[in-house]
Short mmCIF file of C-alpha atoms and ligand atoms in Angstrom, two decimals:
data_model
loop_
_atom_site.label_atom_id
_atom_site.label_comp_id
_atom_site.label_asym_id
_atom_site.label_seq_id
_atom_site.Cartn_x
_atom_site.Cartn_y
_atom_site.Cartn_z
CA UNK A 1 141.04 196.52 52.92
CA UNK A 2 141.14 192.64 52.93
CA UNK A 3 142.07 191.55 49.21
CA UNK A 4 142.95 187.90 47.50
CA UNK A 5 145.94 189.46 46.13
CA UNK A 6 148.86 187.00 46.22
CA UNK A 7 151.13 187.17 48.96
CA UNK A 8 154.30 188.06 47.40
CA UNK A 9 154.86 189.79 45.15
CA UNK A 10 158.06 191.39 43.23
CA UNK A 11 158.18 194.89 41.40
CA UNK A 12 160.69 194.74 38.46
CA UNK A 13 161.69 198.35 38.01
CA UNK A 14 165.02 199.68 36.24
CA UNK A 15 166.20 197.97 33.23
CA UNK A 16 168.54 198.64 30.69
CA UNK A 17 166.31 201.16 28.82
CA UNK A 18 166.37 205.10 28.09
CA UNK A 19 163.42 205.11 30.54
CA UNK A 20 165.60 203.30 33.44
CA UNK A 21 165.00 206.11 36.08
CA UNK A 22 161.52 206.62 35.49
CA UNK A 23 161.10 202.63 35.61
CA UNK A 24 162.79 203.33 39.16
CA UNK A 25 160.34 205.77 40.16
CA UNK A 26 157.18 203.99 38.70
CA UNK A 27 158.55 201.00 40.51
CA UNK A 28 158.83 202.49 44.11
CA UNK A 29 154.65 204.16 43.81
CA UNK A 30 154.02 200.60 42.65
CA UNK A 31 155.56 199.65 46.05
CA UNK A 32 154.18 201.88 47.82
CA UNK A 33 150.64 201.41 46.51
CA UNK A 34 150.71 197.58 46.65
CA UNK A 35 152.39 197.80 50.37
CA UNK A 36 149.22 200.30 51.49
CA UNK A 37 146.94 197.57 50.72
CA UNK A 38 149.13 195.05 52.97
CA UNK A 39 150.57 193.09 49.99
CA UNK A 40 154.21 191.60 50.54
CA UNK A 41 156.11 193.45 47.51
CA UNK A 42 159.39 193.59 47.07
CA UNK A 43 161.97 195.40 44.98
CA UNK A 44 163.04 193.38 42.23
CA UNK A 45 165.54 195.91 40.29
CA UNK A 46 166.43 194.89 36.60
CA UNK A 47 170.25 195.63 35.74
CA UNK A 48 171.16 197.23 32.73
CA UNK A 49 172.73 194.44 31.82
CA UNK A 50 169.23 192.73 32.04
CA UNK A 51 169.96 190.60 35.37
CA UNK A 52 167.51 190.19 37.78
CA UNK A 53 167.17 187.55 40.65
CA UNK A 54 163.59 187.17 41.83
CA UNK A 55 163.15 187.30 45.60
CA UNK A 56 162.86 183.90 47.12
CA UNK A 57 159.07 182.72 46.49
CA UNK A 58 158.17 185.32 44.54
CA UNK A 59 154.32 184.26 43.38
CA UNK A 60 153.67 187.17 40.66
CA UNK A 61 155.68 189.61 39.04
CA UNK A 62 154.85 193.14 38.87
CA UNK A 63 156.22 194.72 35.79
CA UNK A 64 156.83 198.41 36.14
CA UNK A 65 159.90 198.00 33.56
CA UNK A 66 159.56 200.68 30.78
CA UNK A 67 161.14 200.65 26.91
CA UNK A 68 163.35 198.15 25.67
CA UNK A 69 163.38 194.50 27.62
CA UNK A 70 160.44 195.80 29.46
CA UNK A 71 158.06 196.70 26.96
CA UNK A 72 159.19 194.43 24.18
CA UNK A 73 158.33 191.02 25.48
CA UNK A 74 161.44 190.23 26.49
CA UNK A 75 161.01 190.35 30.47
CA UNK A 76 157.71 188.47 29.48
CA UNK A 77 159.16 185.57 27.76
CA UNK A 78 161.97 185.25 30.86
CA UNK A 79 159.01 185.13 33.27
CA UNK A 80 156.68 182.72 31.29
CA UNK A 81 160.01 180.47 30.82
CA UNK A 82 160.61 180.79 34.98
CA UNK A 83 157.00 179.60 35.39
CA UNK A 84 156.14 183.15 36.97
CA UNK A 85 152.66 184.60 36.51
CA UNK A 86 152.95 188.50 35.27
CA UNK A 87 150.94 192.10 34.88
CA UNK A 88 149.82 193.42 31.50
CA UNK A 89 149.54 191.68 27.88
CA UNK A 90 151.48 188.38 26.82
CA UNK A 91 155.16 188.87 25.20
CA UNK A 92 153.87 188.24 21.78
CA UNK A 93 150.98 191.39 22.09
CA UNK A 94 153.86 193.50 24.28
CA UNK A 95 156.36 193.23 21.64
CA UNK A 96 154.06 194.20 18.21
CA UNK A 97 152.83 197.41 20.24
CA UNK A 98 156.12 198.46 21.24
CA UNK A 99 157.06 198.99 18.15
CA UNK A 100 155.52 201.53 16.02
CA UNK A 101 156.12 200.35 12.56
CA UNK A 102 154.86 196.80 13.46
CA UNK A 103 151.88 198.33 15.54
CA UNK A 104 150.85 200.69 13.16
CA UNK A 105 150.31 198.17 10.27
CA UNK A 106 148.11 196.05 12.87
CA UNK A 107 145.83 199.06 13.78
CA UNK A 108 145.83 199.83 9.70
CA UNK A 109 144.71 196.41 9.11
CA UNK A 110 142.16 196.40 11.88
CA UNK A 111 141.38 200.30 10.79
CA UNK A 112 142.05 202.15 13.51
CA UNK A 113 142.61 205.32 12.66
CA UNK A 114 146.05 206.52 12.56
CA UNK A 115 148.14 209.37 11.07
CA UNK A 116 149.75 208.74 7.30
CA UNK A 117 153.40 207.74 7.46
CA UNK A 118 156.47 206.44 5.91
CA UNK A 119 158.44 203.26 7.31
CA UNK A 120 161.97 204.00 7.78
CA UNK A 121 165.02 201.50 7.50
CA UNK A 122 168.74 202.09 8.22
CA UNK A 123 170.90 202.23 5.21
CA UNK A 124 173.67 200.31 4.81
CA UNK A 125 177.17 200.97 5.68
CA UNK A 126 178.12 203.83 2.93
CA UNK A 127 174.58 203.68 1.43
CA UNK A 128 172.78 207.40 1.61
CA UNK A 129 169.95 208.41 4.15
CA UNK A 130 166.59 207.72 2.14
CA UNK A 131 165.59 211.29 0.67
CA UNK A 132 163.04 213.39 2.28
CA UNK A 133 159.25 213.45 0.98
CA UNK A 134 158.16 216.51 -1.12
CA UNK A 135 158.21 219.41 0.92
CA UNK A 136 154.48 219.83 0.98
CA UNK A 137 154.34 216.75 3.32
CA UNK A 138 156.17 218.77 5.68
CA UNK A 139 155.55 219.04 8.84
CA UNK A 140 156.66 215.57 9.80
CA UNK A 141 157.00 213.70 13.46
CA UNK A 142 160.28 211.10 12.69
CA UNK A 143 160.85 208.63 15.46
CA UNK A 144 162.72 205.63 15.98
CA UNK A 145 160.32 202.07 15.85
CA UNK A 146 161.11 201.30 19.77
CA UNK A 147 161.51 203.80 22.05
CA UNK A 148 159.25 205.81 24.56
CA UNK A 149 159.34 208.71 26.33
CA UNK A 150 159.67 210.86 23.07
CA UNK A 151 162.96 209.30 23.22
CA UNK A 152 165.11 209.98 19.62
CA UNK A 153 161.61 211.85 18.09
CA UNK A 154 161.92 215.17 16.15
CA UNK A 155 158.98 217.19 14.87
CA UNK A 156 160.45 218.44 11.17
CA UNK A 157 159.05 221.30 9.78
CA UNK A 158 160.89 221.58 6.28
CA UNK A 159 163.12 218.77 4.40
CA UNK A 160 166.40 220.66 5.67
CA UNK A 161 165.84 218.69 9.03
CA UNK A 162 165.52 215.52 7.68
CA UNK A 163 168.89 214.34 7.73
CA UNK A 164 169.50 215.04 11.08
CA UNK A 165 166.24 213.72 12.47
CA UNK A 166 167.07 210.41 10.82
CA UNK A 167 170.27 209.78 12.29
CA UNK A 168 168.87 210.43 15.54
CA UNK A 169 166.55 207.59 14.71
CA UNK A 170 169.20 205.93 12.90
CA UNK A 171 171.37 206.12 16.39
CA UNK A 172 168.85 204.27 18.26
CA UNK A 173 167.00 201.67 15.87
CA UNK A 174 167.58 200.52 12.36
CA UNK A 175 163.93 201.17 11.99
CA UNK A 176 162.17 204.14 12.29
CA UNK A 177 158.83 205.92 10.66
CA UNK A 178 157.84 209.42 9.69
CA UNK A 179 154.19 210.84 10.32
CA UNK A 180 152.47 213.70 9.22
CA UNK A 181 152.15 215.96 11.84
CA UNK A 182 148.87 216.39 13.42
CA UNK A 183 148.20 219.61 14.73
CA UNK A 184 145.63 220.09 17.42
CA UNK A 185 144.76 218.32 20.80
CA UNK A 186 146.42 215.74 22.93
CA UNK A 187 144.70 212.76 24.56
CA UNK A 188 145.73 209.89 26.13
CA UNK A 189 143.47 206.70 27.64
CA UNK A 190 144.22 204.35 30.06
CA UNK A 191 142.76 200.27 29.55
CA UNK A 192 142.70 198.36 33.12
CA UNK A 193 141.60 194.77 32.51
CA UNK A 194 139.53 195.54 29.12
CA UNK A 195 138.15 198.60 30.31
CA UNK A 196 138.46 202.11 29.15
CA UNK A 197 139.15 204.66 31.92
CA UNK A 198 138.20 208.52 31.27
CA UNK A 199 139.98 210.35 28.56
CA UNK A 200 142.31 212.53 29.41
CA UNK A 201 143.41 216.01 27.73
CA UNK A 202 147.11 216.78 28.11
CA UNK A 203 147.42 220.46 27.83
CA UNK A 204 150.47 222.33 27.30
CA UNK A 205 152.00 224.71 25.11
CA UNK A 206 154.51 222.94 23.38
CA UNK A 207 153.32 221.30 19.83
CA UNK A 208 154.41 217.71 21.26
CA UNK A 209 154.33 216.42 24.28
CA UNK A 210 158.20 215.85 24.67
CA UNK A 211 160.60 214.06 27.22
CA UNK A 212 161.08 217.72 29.34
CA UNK A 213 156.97 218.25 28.83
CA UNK A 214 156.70 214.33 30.63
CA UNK A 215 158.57 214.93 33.47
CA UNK A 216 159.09 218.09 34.45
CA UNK A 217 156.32 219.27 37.58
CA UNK A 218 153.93 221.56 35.98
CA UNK A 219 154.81 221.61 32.24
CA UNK A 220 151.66 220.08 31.08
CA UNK A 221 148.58 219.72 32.86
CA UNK A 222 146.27 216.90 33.19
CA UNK A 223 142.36 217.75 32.13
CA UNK A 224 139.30 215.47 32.58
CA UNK A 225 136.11 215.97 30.71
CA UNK A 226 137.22 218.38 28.01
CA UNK A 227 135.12 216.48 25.77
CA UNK A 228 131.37 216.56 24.45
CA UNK A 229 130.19 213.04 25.55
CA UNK A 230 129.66 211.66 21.59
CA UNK A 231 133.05 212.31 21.47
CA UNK A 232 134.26 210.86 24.77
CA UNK A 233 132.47 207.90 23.74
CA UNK A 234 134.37 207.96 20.26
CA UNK A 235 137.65 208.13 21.50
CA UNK A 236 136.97 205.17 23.96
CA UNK A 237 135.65 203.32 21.16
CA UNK A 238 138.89 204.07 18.89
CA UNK A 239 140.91 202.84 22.39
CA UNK A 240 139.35 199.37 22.65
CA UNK A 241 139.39 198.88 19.36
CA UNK A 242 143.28 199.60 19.32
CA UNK A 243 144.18 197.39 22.20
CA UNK A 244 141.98 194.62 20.72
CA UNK A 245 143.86 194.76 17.23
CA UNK A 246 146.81 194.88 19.71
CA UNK A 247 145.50 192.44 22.02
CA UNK A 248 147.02 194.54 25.00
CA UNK A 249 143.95 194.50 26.72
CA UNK A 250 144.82 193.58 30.40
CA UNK A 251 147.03 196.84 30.45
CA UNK A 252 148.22 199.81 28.71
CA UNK A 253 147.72 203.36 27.91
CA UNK A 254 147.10 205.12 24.17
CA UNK A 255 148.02 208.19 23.26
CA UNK A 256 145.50 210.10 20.55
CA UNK A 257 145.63 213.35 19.08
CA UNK A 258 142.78 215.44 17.78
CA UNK A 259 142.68 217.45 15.06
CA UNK A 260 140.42 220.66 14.23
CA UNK A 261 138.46 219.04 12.17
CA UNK A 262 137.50 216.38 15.50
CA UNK A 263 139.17 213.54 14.06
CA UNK A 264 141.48 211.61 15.93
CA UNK A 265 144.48 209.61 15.43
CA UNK A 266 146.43 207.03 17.74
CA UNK A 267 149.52 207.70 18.24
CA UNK A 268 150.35 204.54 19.89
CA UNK A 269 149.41 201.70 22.68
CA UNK A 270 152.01 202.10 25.96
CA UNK A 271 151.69 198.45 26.88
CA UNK A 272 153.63 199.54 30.72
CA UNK A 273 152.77 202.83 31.05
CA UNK A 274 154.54 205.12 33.67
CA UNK A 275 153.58 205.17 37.08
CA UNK A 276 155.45 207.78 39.00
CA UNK A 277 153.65 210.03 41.40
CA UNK A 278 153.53 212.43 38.06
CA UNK A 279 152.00 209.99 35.49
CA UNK A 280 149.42 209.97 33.92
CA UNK A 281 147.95 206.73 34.92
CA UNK A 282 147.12 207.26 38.27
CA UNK A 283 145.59 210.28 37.48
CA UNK A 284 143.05 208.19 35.05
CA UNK A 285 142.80 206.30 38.43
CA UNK A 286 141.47 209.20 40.30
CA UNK A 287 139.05 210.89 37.77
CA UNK A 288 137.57 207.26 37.41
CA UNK A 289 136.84 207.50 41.69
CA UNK A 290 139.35 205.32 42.58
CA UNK A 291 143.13 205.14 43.97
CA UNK A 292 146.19 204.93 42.16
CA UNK A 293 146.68 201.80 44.95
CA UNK A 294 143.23 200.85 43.66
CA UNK A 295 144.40 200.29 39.82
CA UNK A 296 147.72 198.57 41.38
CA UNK A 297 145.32 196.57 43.15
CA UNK A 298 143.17 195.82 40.15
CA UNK A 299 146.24 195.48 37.58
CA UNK A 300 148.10 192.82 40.29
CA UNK A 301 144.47 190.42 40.20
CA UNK A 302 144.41 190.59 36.21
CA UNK A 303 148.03 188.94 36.56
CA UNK A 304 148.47 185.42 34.63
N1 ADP B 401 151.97 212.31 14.22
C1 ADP B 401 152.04 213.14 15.25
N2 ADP B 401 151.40 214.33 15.24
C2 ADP B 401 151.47 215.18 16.28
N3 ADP B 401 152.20 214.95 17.38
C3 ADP B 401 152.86 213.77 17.47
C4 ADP B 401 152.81 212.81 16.42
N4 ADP B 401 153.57 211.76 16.79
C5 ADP B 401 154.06 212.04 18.02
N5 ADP B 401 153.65 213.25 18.43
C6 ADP B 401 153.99 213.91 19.69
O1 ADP B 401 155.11 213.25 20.27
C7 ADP B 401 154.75 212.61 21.50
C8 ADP B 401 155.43 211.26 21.60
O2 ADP B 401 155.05 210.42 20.52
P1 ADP B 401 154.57 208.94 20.71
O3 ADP B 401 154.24 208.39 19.36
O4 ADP B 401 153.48 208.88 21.73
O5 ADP B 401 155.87 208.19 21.22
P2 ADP B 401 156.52 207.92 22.67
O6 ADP B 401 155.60 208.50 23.71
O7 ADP B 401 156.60 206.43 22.74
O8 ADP B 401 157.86 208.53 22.62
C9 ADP B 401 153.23 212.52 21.46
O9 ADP B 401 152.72 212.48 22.78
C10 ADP B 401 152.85 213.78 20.68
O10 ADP B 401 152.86 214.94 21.49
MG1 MG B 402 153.53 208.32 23.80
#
Protein backbone atom coordinates (compact mmCIF):
# COMPACT_ATOMS: atom_id res chain seq x y z
CA UNK A 1 0.00 0.00 0.00
CA UNK A 2 1.73 3.38 -0.78
CA UNK A 3 0.53 5.91 2.06
CA UNK A 4 1.64 9.77 3.02
CA UNK A 5 2.12 8.61 6.43
CA UNK A 6 5.17 10.31 7.98
CA UNK A 7 8.28 8.58 7.92
CA UNK A 8 9.05 8.06 11.43
CA UNK A 9 7.31 7.50 13.68
CA UNK A 10 7.57 6.52 17.61
CA UNK A 11 5.03 4.27 19.63
CA UNK A 12 4.97 5.40 23.34
CA UNK A 13 3.81 2.29 25.14
CA UNK A 14 4.37 1.46 29.02
CA UNK A 15 4.05 4.17 31.45
CA UNK A 16 3.76 4.42 34.95
CA UNK A 17 0.05 3.39 35.06
CA UNK A 18 -2.04 0.26 36.44
CA UNK A 19 -2.50 -0.46 32.70
CA UNK A 20 1.49 -0.51 32.04
CA UNK A 21 1.50 -4.10 30.51
CA UNK A 22 -1.39 -3.78 28.44
CA UNK A 23 0.12 -0.28 27.19
CA UNK A 24 3.12 -2.76 26.29
CA UNK A 25 1.05 -5.01 24.38
CA UNK A 26 -1.18 -2.33 22.62
CA UNK A 27 2.12 -0.73 21.81
CA UNK A 28 3.87 -3.73 20.02
CA UNK A 29 0.20 -4.46 17.51
CA UNK A 30 0.59 -0.71 17.02
CA UNK A 31 4.10 -1.67 15.76
CA UNK A 32 3.32 -4.24 14.09
CA UNK A 33 0.36 -2.72 12.24
CA UNK A 34 2.13 0.57 11.36
CA UNK A 35 5.43 -1.57 10.25
CA UNK A 36 2.94 -3.83 7.74
CA UNK A 37 2.13 -0.75 5.97
CA UNK A 38 6.03 0.11 5.58
CA UNK A 39 6.00 3.00 8.13
CA UNK A 40 9.40 3.52 10.12
CA UNK A 41 8.02 3.03 13.87
CA UNK A 42 9.87 2.64 16.59
CA UNK A 43 9.53 1.64 20.22
CA UNK A 44 9.42 4.53 22.34
CA UNK A 45 8.81 2.84 25.97
CA UNK A 46 7.58 5.29 28.78
CA UNK A 47 9.27 4.50 32.29
CA UNK A 48 7.35 4.35 35.24
CA UNK A 49 9.03 6.99 36.38
CA UNK A 50 7.57 8.89 33.30
CA UNK A 51 11.01 9.12 31.23
CA UNK A 52 11.04 8.73 27.79
CA UNK A 53 13.70 9.77 25.12
CA UNK A 54 12.20 10.08 21.65
CA UNK A 55 14.16 8.30 18.93
CA UNK A 56 16.36 10.62 16.99
CA UNK A 57 13.95 12.49 14.36
CA UNK A 58 11.04 11.22 15.53
CA UNK A 59 8.23 13.24 13.21
CA UNK A 60 4.89 12.03 15.12
CA UNK A 61 4.19 10.34 18.18
CA UNK A 62 2.03 7.44 18.44
CA UNK A 63 0.37 7.28 21.77
CA UNK A 64 -0.59 3.78 22.80
CA UNK A 65 0.05 4.90 26.63
CA UNK A 66 -3.03 3.87 28.74
CA UNK A 67 -4.33 5.45 32.39
CA UNK A 68 -2.55 7.89 34.27
CA UNK A 69 0.22 10.19 32.24
CA UNK A 70 -1.16 8.63 29.18
CA UNK A 71 -4.66 9.33 29.24
CA UNK A 72 -4.64 12.43 31.37
CA UNK A 73 -2.96 14.95 29.16
CA UNK A 74 0.07 14.74 30.62
CA UNK A 75 2.17 12.87 27.76
CA UNK A 76 0.17 15.44 25.57
CA UNK A 77 1.32 18.56 27.11
CA UNK A 78 5.23 17.02 27.10
CA UNK A 79 4.79 16.44 23.36
CA UNK A 80 3.06 19.79 22.40
CA UNK A 81 5.95 21.52 24.66
CA UNK A 82 8.75 19.24 22.48
CA UNK A 83 7.11 20.61 19.31
CA UNK A 84 5.99 16.89 18.43
CA UNK A 85 2.78 16.32 16.50
CA UNK A 86 0.54 13.43 18.36
CA UNK A 87 -2.57 10.74 17.92
CA UNK A 88 -5.95 11.30 19.56
CA UNK A 89 -7.61 14.52 21.31
CA UNK A 90 -5.56 17.62 22.69
CA UNK A 91 -4.31 17.42 26.54
CA UNK A 92 -6.99 19.72 27.66
CA UNK A 93 -10.07 17.23 26.03
CA UNK A 94 -7.72 13.96 27.19
CA UNK A 95 -7.57 15.05 30.66
CA UNK A 96 -11.60 16.10 31.40
CA UNK A 97 -12.55 12.53 29.89
CA UNK A 98 -10.21 10.68 31.89
CA UNK A 99 -11.70 11.50 34.68
CA UNK A 100 -15.12 10.47 35.47
CA UNK A 101 -16.32 13.00 37.89
CA UNK A 102 -15.09 15.89 35.61
CA UNK A 103 -16.46 14.01 32.42
CA UNK A 104 -19.61 13.18 33.71
CA UNK A 105 -20.66 16.80 34.63
CA UNK A 106 -19.62 17.78 30.87
CA UNK A 107 -21.87 15.04 29.28
CA UNK A 108 -24.70 16.24 32.07
CA UNK A 109 -24.34 19.67 30.88
CA UNK A 110 -24.33 18.77 27.23
CA UNK A 111 -27.19 15.96 28.21
CA UNK A 112 -25.87 12.99 27.35
CA UNK A 113 -27.38 10.53 29.00
CA UNK A 114 -25.66 9.03 31.84
CA UNK A 115 -26.41 6.91 34.96
CA UNK A 116 -27.37 8.97 38.43
CA UNK A 117 -24.42 9.25 40.79
CA UNK A 118 -22.77 10.67 43.76
CA UNK A 119 -19.25 12.53 43.60
CA UNK A 120 -16.93 11.16 46.05
CA UNK A 121 -14.00 13.05 47.93
CA UNK A 122 -11.34 11.67 50.31
CA UNK A 123 -11.81 12.63 53.86
CA UNK A 124 -9.39 14.10 55.74
CA UNK A 125 -6.81 12.62 57.89
CA UNK A 126 -9.09 11.24 60.98
CA UNK A 127 -12.30 12.56 59.32
CA UNK A 128 -14.97 9.47 58.69
CA UNK A 129 -15.74 7.82 55.20
CA UNK A 130 -18.90 9.83 53.89
CA UNK A 131 -21.99 7.51 54.87
CA UNK A 132 -23.60 5.30 52.42
CA UNK A 133 -26.94 6.38 50.50
CA UNK A 134 -30.26 4.82 51.71
CA UNK A 135 -30.22 1.33 51.07
CA UNK A 136 -32.85 1.46 48.39
CA UNK A 137 -30.19 3.12 46.10
CA UNK A 138 -28.39 0.00 46.37
CA UNK A 139 -26.99 -1.60 43.94
CA UNK A 140 -24.18 0.84 43.38
CA UNK A 141 -20.91 0.75 40.86
CA UNK A 142 -18.08 2.92 43.20
CA UNK A 143 -14.95 3.73 41.30
CA UNK A 144 -12.11 5.86 41.68
CA UNK A 145 -12.26 9.39 39.23
CA UNK A 146 -9.01 8.15 37.11
CA UNK A 147 -8.41 4.86 36.48
CA UNK A 148 -9.24 2.27 33.65
CA UNK A 149 -9.34 -1.10 33.20
CA UNK A 150 -12.03 -1.54 36.01
CA UNK A 151 -9.08 -0.71 37.99
CA UNK A 152 -10.15 0.04 42.03
CA UNK A 153 -14.22 -0.40 40.85
CA UNK A 154 -16.62 -2.47 43.06
CA UNK A 155 -20.23 -3.23 42.16
CA UNK A 156 -22.05 -2.84 45.90
CA UNK A 157 -25.05 -4.51 46.39
CA UNK A 158 -26.10 -3.41 50.05
CA UNK A 159 -24.55 -0.41 52.29
CA UNK A 160 -22.41 -3.11 54.28
CA UNK A 161 -19.88 -2.85 51.28
CA UNK A 162 -19.56 0.60 51.23
CA UNK A 163 -16.79 1.13 53.41
CA UNK A 164 -14.63 -1.11 51.86
CA UNK A 165 -15.38 -0.13 48.28
CA UNK A 166 -14.42 3.42 49.22
CA UNK A 167 -11.12 2.85 50.49
CA UNK A 168 -10.35 0.98 47.52
CA UNK A 169 -11.18 4.18 45.73
CA UNK A 170 -9.81 6.09 48.47
CA UNK A 171 -6.31 4.02 47.86
CA UNK A 172 -6.06 5.14 44.40
CA UNK A 173 -7.63 8.78 44.02
CA UNK A 174 -8.90 11.32 46.46
CA UNK A 175 -11.84 11.43 44.16
CA UNK A 176 -14.10 8.94 43.32
CA UNK A 177 -18.07 8.61 42.31
CA UNK A 178 -20.83 6.12 42.97
CA UNK A 179 -23.47 5.11 40.20
CA UNK A 180 -26.52 3.35 40.27
CA UNK A 181 -26.09 0.21 38.84
CA UNK A 182 -27.49 -0.43 35.51
CA UNK A 183 -28.51 -3.76 34.88
CA UNK A 184 -28.78 -5.04 31.36
CA UNK A 185 -26.53 -4.92 28.16
CA UNK A 186 -23.01 -3.87 27.45
CA UNK A 187 -21.89 -1.76 24.49
CA UNK A 188 -19.01 -0.11 23.61
CA UNK A 189 -18.23 2.32 20.28
CA UNK A 190 -15.24 3.16 18.76
CA UNK A 191 -14.77 7.18 17.14
CA UNK A 192 -11.81 7.23 14.37
CA UNK A 193 -11.38 10.81 13.17
CA UNK A 194 -15.16 11.99 14.01
CA UNK A 195 -16.66 8.96 12.90
CA UNK A 196 -18.66 6.36 14.63
CA UNK A 197 -17.60 2.76 13.91
CA UNK A 198 -20.28 -0.19 14.47
CA UNK A 199 -21.54 -0.81 17.93
CA UNK A 200 -20.41 -3.44 19.56
CA UNK A 201 -22.19 -5.88 22.21
CA UNK A 202 -19.83 -7.25 24.84
CA UNK A 203 -21.37 -10.40 26.05
CA UNK A 204 -20.47 -12.23 29.04
CA UNK A 205 -21.81 -13.53 32.09
CA UNK A 206 -20.45 -11.55 34.66
CA UNK A 207 -22.71 -8.31 35.72
CA UNK A 208 -19.57 -5.97 34.81
CA UNK A 209 -17.22 -6.21 32.53
CA UNK A 210 -14.17 -6.44 34.99
CA UNK A 211 -10.24 -6.38 34.72
CA UNK A 212 -10.20 -10.63 34.50
CA UNK A 213 -13.46 -10.28 31.93
CA UNK A 214 -10.86 -7.63 29.72
CA UNK A 215 -8.13 -9.73 29.39
CA UNK A 216 -8.55 -13.02 29.83
CA UNK A 217 -8.98 -15.09 26.04
CA UNK A 218 -12.52 -16.03 25.82
CA UNK A 219 -14.25 -14.48 28.88
CA UNK A 220 -16.40 -12.16 26.99
CA UNK A 221 -17.20 -12.22 23.50
CA UNK A 222 -17.33 -9.57 20.98
CA UNK A 223 -20.94 -9.28 18.98
CA UNK A 224 -21.73 -7.04 15.95
CA UNK A 225 -25.20 -6.17 14.92
CA UNK A 226 -27.15 -7.21 18.01
CA UNK A 227 -29.10 -4.21 17.50
CA UNK A 228 -32.44 -3.14 15.61
CA UNK A 229 -31.05 -0.39 13.27
CA UNK A 230 -33.23 2.71 15.13
CA UNK A 231 -31.33 1.71 17.84
CA UNK A 232 -27.89 1.30 16.28
CA UNK A 233 -28.44 4.62 14.99
CA UNK A 234 -29.33 5.89 18.63
CA UNK A 235 -26.46 4.72 20.28
CA UNK A 236 -24.14 6.27 17.55
CA UNK A 237 -25.95 9.37 17.98
CA UNK A 238 -25.50 9.30 21.98
CA UNK A 239 -21.49 8.48 20.95
CA UNK A 240 -20.88 11.62 18.88
CA UNK A 241 -22.66 13.56 20.92
CA UNK A 242 -20.41 12.39 23.96
CA UNK A 243 -17.10 12.88 22.28
CA UNK A 244 -18.28 16.30 21.01
CA UNK A 245 -19.23 17.51 24.67
CA UNK A 246 -15.79 15.85 25.27
CA UNK A 247 -14.21 17.12 22.28
CA UNK A 248 -12.27 13.69 21.94
CA UNK A 249 -13.24 13.38 18.57
CA UNK A 250 -10.02 12.37 16.64
CA UNK A 251 -9.91 9.18 18.94
CA UNK A 252 -11.47 7.20 21.57
CA UNK A 253 -13.81 4.52 22.50
CA UNK A 254 -17.26 4.78 24.83
CA UNK A 255 -18.52 2.37 26.77
CA UNK A 256 -22.67 2.30 27.08
CA UNK A 257 -24.87 0.11 28.83
CA UNK A 258 -28.46 -0.72 28.03
CA UNK A 259 -31.06 -1.23 30.14
CA UNK A 260 -34.44 -3.34 29.72
CA UNK A 261 -36.31 -0.69 29.26
CA UNK A 262 -33.77 0.25 25.83
CA UNK A 263 -32.33 3.16 27.36
CA UNK A 264 -28.82 3.66 27.43
CA UNK A 265 -26.27 5.23 29.51
CA UNK A 266 -22.46 6.15 28.90
CA UNK A 267 -20.38 4.90 30.99
CA UNK A 268 -17.47 6.79 29.84
CA UNK A 269 -15.18 8.13 26.74
CA UNK A 270 -11.61 5.91 26.63
CA UNK A 271 -9.69 8.74 25.00
CA UNK A 272 -6.52 5.74 24.19
CA UNK A 273 -8.30 2.83 24.07
CA UNK A 274 -6.50 -0.64 24.17
CA UNK A 275 -5.07 -2.11 21.28
CA UNK A 276 -3.77 -5.55 21.99
CA UNK A 277 -4.46 -8.37 19.62
CA UNK A 278 -7.61 -8.92 22.20
CA UNK A 279 -9.15 -5.38 22.20
CA UNK A 280 -11.83 -4.28 21.32
CA UNK A 281 -10.80 -1.68 18.88
CA UNK A 282 -9.53 -3.56 16.23
CA UNK A 283 -12.32 -5.64 16.28
CA UNK A 284 -14.60 -2.32 15.52
CA UNK A 285 -11.89 -2.18 12.75
CA UNK A 286 -12.88 -5.40 11.21
CA UNK A 287 -16.75 -5.37 11.43
CA UNK A 288 -16.41 -1.81 9.79
CA UNK A 289 -14.37 -3.88 6.55
CA UNK A 290 -11.22 -2.73 7.34
CA UNK A 291 -7.78 -3.75 9.17
CA UNK A 292 -6.76 -3.18 12.54
CA UNK A 293 -3.39 -1.78 10.42
CA UNK A 294 -6.07 0.14 8.51
CA UNK A 295 -7.40 2.22 11.72
CA UNK A 296 -3.50 2.54 12.78
CA UNK A 297 -3.17 3.83 9.44
CA UNK A 298 -6.11 6.17 9.64
CA UNK A 299 -5.49 7.21 13.46
CA UNK A 300 -1.46 8.03 12.50
CA UNK A 301 -2.90 10.69 9.38
CA UNK A 302 -5.46 12.38 11.95
CA UNK A 303 -2.13 13.16 14.01
CA UNK A 304 -1.51 17.07 14.81
N1 LIG B 1 -23.20 2.34 36.38
C1 LIG B 1 -22.87 1.13 35.94
N2 LIG B 1 -23.82 0.19 35.74
C2 LIG B 1 -23.49 -1.05 35.32
N3 LIG B 1 -22.23 -1.45 35.08
C3 LIG B 1 -21.24 -0.55 35.26
C4 LIG B 1 -21.50 0.78 35.69
N4 LIG B 1 -20.32 1.42 35.78
C5 LIG B 1 -19.36 0.54 35.41
N5 LIG B 1 -19.91 -0.65 35.10
C6 LIG B 1 -19.18 -1.86 34.68
O1 LIG B 1 -17.80 -1.70 34.99
C7 LIG B 1 -17.01 -1.65 33.80
C8 LIG B 1 -15.92 -0.61 33.93
O2 LIG B 1 -16.47 0.67 34.17
P1 LIG B 1 -16.05 1.95 33.37
O3 LIG B 1 -16.85 3.10 33.88
O4 LIG B 1 -16.12 1.69 31.90
O5 LIG B 1 -14.55 2.20 33.84
P2 LIG B 1 -13.11 1.68 33.32
O6 LIG B 1 -13.33 0.81 32.10
O7 LIG B 1 -12.38 2.94 33.01
O8 LIG B 1 -12.51 0.97 34.46
C9 LIG B 1 -18.01 -1.34 32.69
O9 LIG B 1 -17.53 -1.84 31.45
C10 LIG B 1 -19.28 -2.03 33.18
O10 LIG B 1 -19.27 -3.42 32.92
MG1 LIG C 1 -14.59 1.23 30.49
Amino acid sequence: MTVSAPERVAVLMGGPSTERDISLMSGDYVLECLRSFGTAAHPCVVGKDCAFELPEGTEVAYIALHGIFGEDGQVQRLLEARGIPYTGDRADACARAFDKVASKRCLLAHGVPVPAAVFLSRPAAGEPLPPPPPAAAFPLVVKPARQGSSVGMSLVKDPSGWDKALETVFALDAEGLAETYIPGREFTVGIVAGEALPVLEICMERETFDFGAKYTAGAVTHRFGTLPPEEEARVKKIVLDAAAALDCRALGRVDLRRNDAGEFFVLELNNTPGFTKLSLLPDEARAAGRTPADLCREILLAAH
